[in-house]
Coordinates of C-alpha atoms and ligand atoms in Angstrom, one line a residue:
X238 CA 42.5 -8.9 -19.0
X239 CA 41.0 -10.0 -15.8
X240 CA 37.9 -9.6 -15.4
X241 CA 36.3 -7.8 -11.6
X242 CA 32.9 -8.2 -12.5
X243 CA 32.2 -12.2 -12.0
X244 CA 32.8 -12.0 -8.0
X245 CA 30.2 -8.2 -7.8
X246 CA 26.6 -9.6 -7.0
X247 CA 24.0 -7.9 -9.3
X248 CA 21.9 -5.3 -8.1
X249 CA 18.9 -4.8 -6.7
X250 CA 17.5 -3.4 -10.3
X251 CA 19.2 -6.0 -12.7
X252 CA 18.0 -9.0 -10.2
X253 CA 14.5 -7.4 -10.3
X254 CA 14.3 -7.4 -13.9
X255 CA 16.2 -11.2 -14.9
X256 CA 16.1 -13.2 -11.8
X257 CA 13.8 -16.3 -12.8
X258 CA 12.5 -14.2 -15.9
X259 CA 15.2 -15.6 -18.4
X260 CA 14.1 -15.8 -22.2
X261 CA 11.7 -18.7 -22.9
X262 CA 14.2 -21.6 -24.3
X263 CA 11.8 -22.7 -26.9
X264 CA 11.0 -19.4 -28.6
X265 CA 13.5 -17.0 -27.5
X266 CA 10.4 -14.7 -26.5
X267 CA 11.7 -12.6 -24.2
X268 CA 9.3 -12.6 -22.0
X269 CA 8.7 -15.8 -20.3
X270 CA 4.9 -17.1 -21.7
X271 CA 2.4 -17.2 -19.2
X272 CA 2.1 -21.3 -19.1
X273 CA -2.3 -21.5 -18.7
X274 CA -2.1 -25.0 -18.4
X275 CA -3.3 -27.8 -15.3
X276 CA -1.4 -29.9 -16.1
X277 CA 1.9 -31.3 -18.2
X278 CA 2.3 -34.0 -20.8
X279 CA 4.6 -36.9 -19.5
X280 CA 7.5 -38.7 -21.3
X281 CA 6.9 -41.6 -19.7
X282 CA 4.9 -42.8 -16.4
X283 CA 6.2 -39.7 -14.1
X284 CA 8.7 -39.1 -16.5
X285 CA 8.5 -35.0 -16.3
X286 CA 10.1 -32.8 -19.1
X287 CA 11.1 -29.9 -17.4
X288 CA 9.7 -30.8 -13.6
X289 CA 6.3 -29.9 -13.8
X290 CA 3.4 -32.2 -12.9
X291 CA 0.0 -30.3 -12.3
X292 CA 0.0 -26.5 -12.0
X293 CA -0.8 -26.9 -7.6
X294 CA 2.5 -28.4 -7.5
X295 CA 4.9 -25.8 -9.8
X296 CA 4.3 -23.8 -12.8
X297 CA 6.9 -21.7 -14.7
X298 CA 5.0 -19.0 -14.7
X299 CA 4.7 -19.5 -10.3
X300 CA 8.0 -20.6 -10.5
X301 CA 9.7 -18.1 -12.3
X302 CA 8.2 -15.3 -9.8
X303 CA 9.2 -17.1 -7.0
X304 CA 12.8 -17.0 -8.1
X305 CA 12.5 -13.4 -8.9
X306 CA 10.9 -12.3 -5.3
X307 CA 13.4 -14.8 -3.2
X308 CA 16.4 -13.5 -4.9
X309 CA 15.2 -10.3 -4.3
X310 CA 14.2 -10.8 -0.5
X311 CA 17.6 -12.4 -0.1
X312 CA 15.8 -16.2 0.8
X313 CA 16.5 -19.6 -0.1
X314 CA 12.8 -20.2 -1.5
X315 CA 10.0 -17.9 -2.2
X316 CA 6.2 -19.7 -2.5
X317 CA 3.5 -17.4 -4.4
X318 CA -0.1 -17.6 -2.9
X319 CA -3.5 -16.1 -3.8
X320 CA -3.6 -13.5 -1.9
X321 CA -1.6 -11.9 1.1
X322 CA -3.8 -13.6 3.7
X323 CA -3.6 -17.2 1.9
X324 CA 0.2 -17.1 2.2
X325 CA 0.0 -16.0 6.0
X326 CA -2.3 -19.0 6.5
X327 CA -0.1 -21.4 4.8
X328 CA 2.8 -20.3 6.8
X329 CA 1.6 -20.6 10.2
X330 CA -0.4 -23.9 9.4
X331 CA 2.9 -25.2 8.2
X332 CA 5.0 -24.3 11.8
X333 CA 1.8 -24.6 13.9
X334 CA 0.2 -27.3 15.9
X335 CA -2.9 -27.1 18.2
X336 CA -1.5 -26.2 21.5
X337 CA 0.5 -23.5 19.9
X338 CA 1.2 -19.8 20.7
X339 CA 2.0 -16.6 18.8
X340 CA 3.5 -13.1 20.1
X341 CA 1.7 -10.8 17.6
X342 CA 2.3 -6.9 17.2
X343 CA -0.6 -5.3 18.1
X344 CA -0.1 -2.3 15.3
X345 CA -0.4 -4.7 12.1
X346 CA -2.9 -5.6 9.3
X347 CA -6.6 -6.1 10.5
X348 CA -6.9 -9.2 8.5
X349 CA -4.0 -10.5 9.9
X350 CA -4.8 -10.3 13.5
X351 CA -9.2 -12.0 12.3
X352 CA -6.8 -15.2 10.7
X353 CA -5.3 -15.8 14.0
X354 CA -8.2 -15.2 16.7
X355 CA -11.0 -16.1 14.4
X356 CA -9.7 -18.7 12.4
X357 CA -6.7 -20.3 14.0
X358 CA -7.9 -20.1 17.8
X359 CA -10.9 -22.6 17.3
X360 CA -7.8 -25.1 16.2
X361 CA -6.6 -24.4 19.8
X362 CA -3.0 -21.5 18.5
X363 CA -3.5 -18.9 21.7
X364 CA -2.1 -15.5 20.4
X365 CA -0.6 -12.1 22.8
X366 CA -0.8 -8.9 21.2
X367 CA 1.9 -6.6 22.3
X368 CA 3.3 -2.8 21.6
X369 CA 6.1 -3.7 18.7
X370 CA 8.5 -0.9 20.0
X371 CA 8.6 -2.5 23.7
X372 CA 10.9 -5.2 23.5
X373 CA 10.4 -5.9 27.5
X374 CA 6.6 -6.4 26.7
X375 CA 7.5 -9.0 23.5
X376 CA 9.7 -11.2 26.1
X377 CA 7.3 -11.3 28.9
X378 CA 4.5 -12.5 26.0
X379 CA 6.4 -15.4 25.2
X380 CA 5.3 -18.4 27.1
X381 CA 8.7 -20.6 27.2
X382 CA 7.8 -24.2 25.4
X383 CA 4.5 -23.1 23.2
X384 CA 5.3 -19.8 22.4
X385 CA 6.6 -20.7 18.2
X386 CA 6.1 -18.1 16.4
X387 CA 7.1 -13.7 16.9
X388 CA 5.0 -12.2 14.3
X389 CA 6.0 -8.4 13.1
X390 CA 4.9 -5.6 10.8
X391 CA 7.8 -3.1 10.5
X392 CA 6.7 0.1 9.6
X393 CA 3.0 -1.2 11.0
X394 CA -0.3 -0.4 9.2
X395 CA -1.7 2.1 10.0
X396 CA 0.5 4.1 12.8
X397 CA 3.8 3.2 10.9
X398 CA 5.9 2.5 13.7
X399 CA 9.3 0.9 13.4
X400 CA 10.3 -2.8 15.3
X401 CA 14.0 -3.4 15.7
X402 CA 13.8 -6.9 13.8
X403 CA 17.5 -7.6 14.7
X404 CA 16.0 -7.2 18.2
X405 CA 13.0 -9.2 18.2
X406 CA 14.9 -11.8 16.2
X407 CA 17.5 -12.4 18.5
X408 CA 14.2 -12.6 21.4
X409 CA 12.5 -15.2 18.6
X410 CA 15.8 -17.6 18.9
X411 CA 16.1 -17.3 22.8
X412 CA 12.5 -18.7 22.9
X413 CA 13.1 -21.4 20.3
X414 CA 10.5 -19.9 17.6
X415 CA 10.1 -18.4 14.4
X416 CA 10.3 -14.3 13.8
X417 CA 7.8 -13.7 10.6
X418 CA 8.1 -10.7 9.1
X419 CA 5.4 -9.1 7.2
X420 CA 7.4 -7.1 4.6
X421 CA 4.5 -6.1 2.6
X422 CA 5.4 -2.2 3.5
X423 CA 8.5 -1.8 3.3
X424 CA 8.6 -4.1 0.1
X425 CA 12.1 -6.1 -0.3
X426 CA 13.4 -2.5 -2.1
X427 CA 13.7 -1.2 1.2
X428 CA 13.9 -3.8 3.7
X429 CA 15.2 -7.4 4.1
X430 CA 14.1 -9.0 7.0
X431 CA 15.6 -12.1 6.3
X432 CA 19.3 -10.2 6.5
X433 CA 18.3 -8.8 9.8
X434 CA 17.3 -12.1 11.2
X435 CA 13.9 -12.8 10.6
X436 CA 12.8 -16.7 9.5
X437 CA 10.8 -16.1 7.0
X438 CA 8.9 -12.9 5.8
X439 CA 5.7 -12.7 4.4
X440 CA 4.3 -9.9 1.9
X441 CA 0.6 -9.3 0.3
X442 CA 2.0 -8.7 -3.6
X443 CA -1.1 -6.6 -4.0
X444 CA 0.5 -3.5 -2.7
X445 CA 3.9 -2.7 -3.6
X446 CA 5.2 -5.6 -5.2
X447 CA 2.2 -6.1 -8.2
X448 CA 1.5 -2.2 -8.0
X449 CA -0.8 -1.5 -10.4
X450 CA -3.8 -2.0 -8.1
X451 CA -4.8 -5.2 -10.9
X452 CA -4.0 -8.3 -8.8
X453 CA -4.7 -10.3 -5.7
X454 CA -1.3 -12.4 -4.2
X455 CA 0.8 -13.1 -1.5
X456 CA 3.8 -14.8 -1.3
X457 CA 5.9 -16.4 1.7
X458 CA 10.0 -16.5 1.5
X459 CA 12.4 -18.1 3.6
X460 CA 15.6 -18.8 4.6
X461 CA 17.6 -21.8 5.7
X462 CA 16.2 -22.3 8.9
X463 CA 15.5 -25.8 10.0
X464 CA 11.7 -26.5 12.1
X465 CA 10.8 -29.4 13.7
X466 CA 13.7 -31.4 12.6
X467 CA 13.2 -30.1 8.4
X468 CA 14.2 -27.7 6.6
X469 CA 11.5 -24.8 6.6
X470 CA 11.4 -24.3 2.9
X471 CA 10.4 -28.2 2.9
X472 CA 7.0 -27.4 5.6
X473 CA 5.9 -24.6 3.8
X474 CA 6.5 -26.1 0.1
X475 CA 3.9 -29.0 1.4
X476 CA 1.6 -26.5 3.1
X477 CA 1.7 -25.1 -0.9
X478 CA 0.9 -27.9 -2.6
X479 CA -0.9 -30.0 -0.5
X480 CA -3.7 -27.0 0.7
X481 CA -3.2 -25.6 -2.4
X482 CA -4.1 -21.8 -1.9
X483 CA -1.8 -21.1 -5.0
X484 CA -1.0 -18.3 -7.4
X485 CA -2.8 -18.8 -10.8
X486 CA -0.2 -18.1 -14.0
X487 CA -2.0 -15.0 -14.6
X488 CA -1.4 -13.7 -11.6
X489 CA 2.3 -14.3 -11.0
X490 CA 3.0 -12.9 -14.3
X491 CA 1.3 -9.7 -13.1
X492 CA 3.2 -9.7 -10.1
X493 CA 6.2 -10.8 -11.6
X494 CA 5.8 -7.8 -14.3
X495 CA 5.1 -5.6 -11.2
X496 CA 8.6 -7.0 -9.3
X497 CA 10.7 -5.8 -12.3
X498 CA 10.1 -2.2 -11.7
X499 CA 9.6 -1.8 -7.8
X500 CA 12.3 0.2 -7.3
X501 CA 11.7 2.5 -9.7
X502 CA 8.2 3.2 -8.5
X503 CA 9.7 3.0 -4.9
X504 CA 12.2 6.0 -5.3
X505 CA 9.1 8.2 -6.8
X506 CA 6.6 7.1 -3.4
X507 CA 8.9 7.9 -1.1
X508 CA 10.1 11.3 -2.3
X509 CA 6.5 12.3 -2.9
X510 CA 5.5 10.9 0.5
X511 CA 8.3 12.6 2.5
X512 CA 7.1 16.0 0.6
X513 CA 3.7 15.5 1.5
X514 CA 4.8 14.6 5.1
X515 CA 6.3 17.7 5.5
X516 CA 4.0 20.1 3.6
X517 CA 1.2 18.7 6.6
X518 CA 3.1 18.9 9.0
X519 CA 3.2 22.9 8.5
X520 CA -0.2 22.8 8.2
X521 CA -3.1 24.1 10.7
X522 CA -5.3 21.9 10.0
X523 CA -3.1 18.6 10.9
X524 CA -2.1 18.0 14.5
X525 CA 0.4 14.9 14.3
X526 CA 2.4 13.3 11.0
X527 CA 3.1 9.6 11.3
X528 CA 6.2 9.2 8.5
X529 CA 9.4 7.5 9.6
X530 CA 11.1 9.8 7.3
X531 CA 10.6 12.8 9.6
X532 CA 13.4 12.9 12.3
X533 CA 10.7 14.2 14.4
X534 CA 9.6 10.0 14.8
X535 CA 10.7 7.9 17.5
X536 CA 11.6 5.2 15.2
X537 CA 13.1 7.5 12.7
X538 CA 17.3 6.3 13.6
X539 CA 16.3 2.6 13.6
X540 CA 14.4 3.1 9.8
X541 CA 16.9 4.6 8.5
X542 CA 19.8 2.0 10.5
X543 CA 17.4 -0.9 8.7
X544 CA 16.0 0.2 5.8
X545 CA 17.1 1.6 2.8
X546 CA 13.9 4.3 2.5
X547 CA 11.3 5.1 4.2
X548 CA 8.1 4.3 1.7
X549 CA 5.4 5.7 0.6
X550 CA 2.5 5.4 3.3
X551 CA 1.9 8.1 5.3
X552 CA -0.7 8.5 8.1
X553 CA -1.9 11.9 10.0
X554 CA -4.3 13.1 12.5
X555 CA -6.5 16.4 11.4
X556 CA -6.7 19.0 14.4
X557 CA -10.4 18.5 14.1
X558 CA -10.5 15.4 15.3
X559 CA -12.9 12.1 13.8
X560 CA -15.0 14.7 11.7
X561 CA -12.7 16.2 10.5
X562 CA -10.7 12.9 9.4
X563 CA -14.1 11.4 8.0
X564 CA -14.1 14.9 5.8
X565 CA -11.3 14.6 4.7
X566 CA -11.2 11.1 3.7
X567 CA -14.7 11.7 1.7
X568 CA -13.1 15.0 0.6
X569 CA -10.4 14.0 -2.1
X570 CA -10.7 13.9 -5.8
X571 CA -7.6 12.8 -7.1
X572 CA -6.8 10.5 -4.0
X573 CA -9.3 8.0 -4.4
X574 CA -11.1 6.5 -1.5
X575 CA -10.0 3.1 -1.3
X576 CA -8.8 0.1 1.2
X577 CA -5.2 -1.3 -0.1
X578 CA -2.1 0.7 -0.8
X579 CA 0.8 0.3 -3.0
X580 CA -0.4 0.7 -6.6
X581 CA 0.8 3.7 -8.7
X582 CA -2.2 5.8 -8.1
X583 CA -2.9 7.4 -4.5
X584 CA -5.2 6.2 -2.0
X585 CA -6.6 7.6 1.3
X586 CA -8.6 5.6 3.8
X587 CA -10.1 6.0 7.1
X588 CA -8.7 3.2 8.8
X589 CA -10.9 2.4 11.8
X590 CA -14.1 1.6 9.8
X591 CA -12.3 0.7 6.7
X592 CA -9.1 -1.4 6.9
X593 CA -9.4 -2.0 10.8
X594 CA -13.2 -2.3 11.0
X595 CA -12.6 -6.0 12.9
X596 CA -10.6 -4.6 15.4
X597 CA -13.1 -1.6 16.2
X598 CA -13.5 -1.6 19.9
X599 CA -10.6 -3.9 21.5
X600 CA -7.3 -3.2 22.4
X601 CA -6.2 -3.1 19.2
X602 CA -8.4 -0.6 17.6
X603 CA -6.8 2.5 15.7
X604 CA -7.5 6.5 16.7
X605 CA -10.7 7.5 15.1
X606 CA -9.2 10.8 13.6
X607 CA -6.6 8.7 11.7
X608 CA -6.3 9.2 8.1
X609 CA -4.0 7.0 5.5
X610 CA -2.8 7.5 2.7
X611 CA -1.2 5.5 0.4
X612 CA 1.1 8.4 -1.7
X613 CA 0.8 7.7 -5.7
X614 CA 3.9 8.6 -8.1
X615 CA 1.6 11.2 -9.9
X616 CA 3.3 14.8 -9.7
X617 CA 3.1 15.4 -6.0
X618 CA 2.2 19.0 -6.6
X619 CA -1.1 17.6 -7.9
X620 CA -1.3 15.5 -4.9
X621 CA -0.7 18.6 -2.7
X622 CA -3.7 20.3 -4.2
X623 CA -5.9 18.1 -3.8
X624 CA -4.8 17.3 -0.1
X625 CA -5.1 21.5 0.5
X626 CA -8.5 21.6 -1.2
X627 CA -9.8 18.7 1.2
X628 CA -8.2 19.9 4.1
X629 CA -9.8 23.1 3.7
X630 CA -13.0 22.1 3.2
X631 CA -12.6 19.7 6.4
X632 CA -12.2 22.6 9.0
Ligands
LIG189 C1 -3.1 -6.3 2.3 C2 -2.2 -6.8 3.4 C3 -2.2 -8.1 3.8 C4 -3.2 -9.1 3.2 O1 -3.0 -9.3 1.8 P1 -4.2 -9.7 0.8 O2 -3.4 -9.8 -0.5 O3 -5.2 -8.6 0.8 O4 -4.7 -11.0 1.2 C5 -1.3 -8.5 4.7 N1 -0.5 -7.7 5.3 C6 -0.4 -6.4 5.0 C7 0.6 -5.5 5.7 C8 -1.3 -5.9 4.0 O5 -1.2 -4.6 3.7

């Protein structure tokens, strides 16, 4: 009998759960052993037993996430970092030089946008902000020579609007730079930028990818793109090791442990968040839904033609404008009030003073009657309770 199964790639599910997380050889525990060690005995002078040196360099514990997560975001590496932030900062030192120039979507993380203008500028990398859904505005930003790097948030935090990454990236190789895609929202469940075009993609495994609200990471992935005459996995690998804002091993087996049930939790955010989406939108109380799972949202076709979902954050505007939003924020008792997003539990947040605080009053600042939440898996009709209870009390 032939078999039709060797040529069928796995799916999503099955790679989540074995990719890099094989039995350990030694013991046959099934779960790899989170390897808390510095460093590794030799055999002889740099004669390594399994290709381990000193945990800043590789640990199975790092490694074996990074398998997971790059198989699973489609890359030809993945690096784990300690946090979302570290990982962005290892990236763009790695394709950066002083002189430099980003085109950055002005609807993204606030933390994000203080790395590049208060970190990066005094090192001499100029940055544009632009609208992400104006593809006219992204090509008059770049500056043709210095201009290296297109970086995207698709949906963006917190107005969830949707880029066309095939778009952008096609804009990214007419200028001869880099598209970075921050999939941290989307999660690699429900969107693969690399597939679309993208460089490399970037994701804060905090949220969706650890879920459990228990640990800090961040990880970079990329393809098989070549920069500055290397290969890029080769730039960022020595950004890695030789700044050494690694993941610890406790933390990639959190995150790793996290990975292996994604979609799961996935499926269970996004149905309760497109329920909750439109239960407010019937409301009184609410005056505009931002979901890209209502059709009613510009970007609505182009999620749906590039994701595979539409996640689980959800952001709305209460008809009684910045009080009322404050209210309502304070108001919850199930939804805790919280920055971050993507664990199990469900989160709500008032953006402009919590998440966005360092971007209050510029450009960039988001509507002061903005509330987000980050939808749990609890049973969404307890979530809808709670949301009534605090809306009512809001008006
Ligand atoms: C949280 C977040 C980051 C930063 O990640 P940390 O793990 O907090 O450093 C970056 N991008 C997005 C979209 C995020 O939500």
């Amino acid at each position: 009998m032939t078999s039709t199964t060797a040529t069928r790639t796995r799916g999503f599910t099955t790679t989540a759960v074995h990719a890099g997380q094989e039995p350990d050889p030694l013991t046959g525990a099934v779960i790899p052993p989170i390897y808390q060690t510095s460093t590794f005995a030799q055999d002889g002078i740099n004669v390594l037993r399994a290709g381990h040196e000193y945990s800043r360099g590789s640990n199975p514990t790092r490694s074996g996430f990074e398998e997971q997560l790059a198989a699973l975001e489609r890359g030809e590496r993945g690096f784990a970092f300690a946090s979302g932030i570290a990982a962005e900062d290892a990236l763009l030192r790695a394709v950066l030089r002083p002189g430099d120039h980003i085109v950055l979507g002005a609807d993204g993380y606030g933390g994000t946008n203080r790395l590049i203008t208060k970190v990066l500028a005094p090192w001499d990398i100029g940055h544009t902000a632009v609208d992400i859904t104006d593809l006219d505005a992204v090509l008059a930003a770049v500056r043709p020579g210095s201009t290296r790097v297109l970086w995207l948030e698709t949906p963006s935090n917190p107005l969830l609007g949707i880029a066309d990454v095939a778009a952008w990236a096609q804009l990214a190789r007419d200028a001869g730079a880099l598209l970075v895609v921050d999939n941290t929202f989307a999660s690699p469940y429900l969107q693969n930028p690399l597939e679309l075009g993208a460089h490399a993609v970037v994701h804060s495994t905090t949220k969706y990818i650890g879920g459990h609200s228990d640990v800090l990471g961040g990880a970079v992935v990329v393809g098989t793109a070549e920069w500055r005459g290397a290969p890029l996995t080769e730039a960022v690998g020595f950004q890695q090791f030789a700044a050494g804002a690694v993941a610890g091993p406790q933390d990639s087996y959190l995150a790793a442990r996290g990975l292996k049930t994604l979609s799961l939790r996935m499926e269970r955010h996004q149905d309760n968040a497109q329920r909750i989406a439109e239960w407010l939108l019937e409301r009184p109380e609410v005056s505009q839904v931002l979901y890209p799972g209502l059709p009613e949202h510009p970007g609505h076709g182009l999620a749906a033609a590039q994701m595979r979902g539409f996640g689980g954050m959800v952001s709305f505007r209460p008809a009684g404008g910045e009080a009322a939003a404050r209210a309502v924020a304070e108001g919850t008792r199930l939804y805790s009030l919280s920055v971050s997003l993507g664990g199990v539990e469900s989160l709500i947040c008032y953006p402009s003073e919590m998440t966005h605080a360092s971007v209050r009053g510029t450009a960039l600042a988001v509507p002061v009657d903005l509330v987000r939440l980050s939808v749990g898996i609890e049973d969404v009709e307890d979530q809808l309770e709670d949301l009534e209870r605090a809306l009512a009390g809001a008006s």
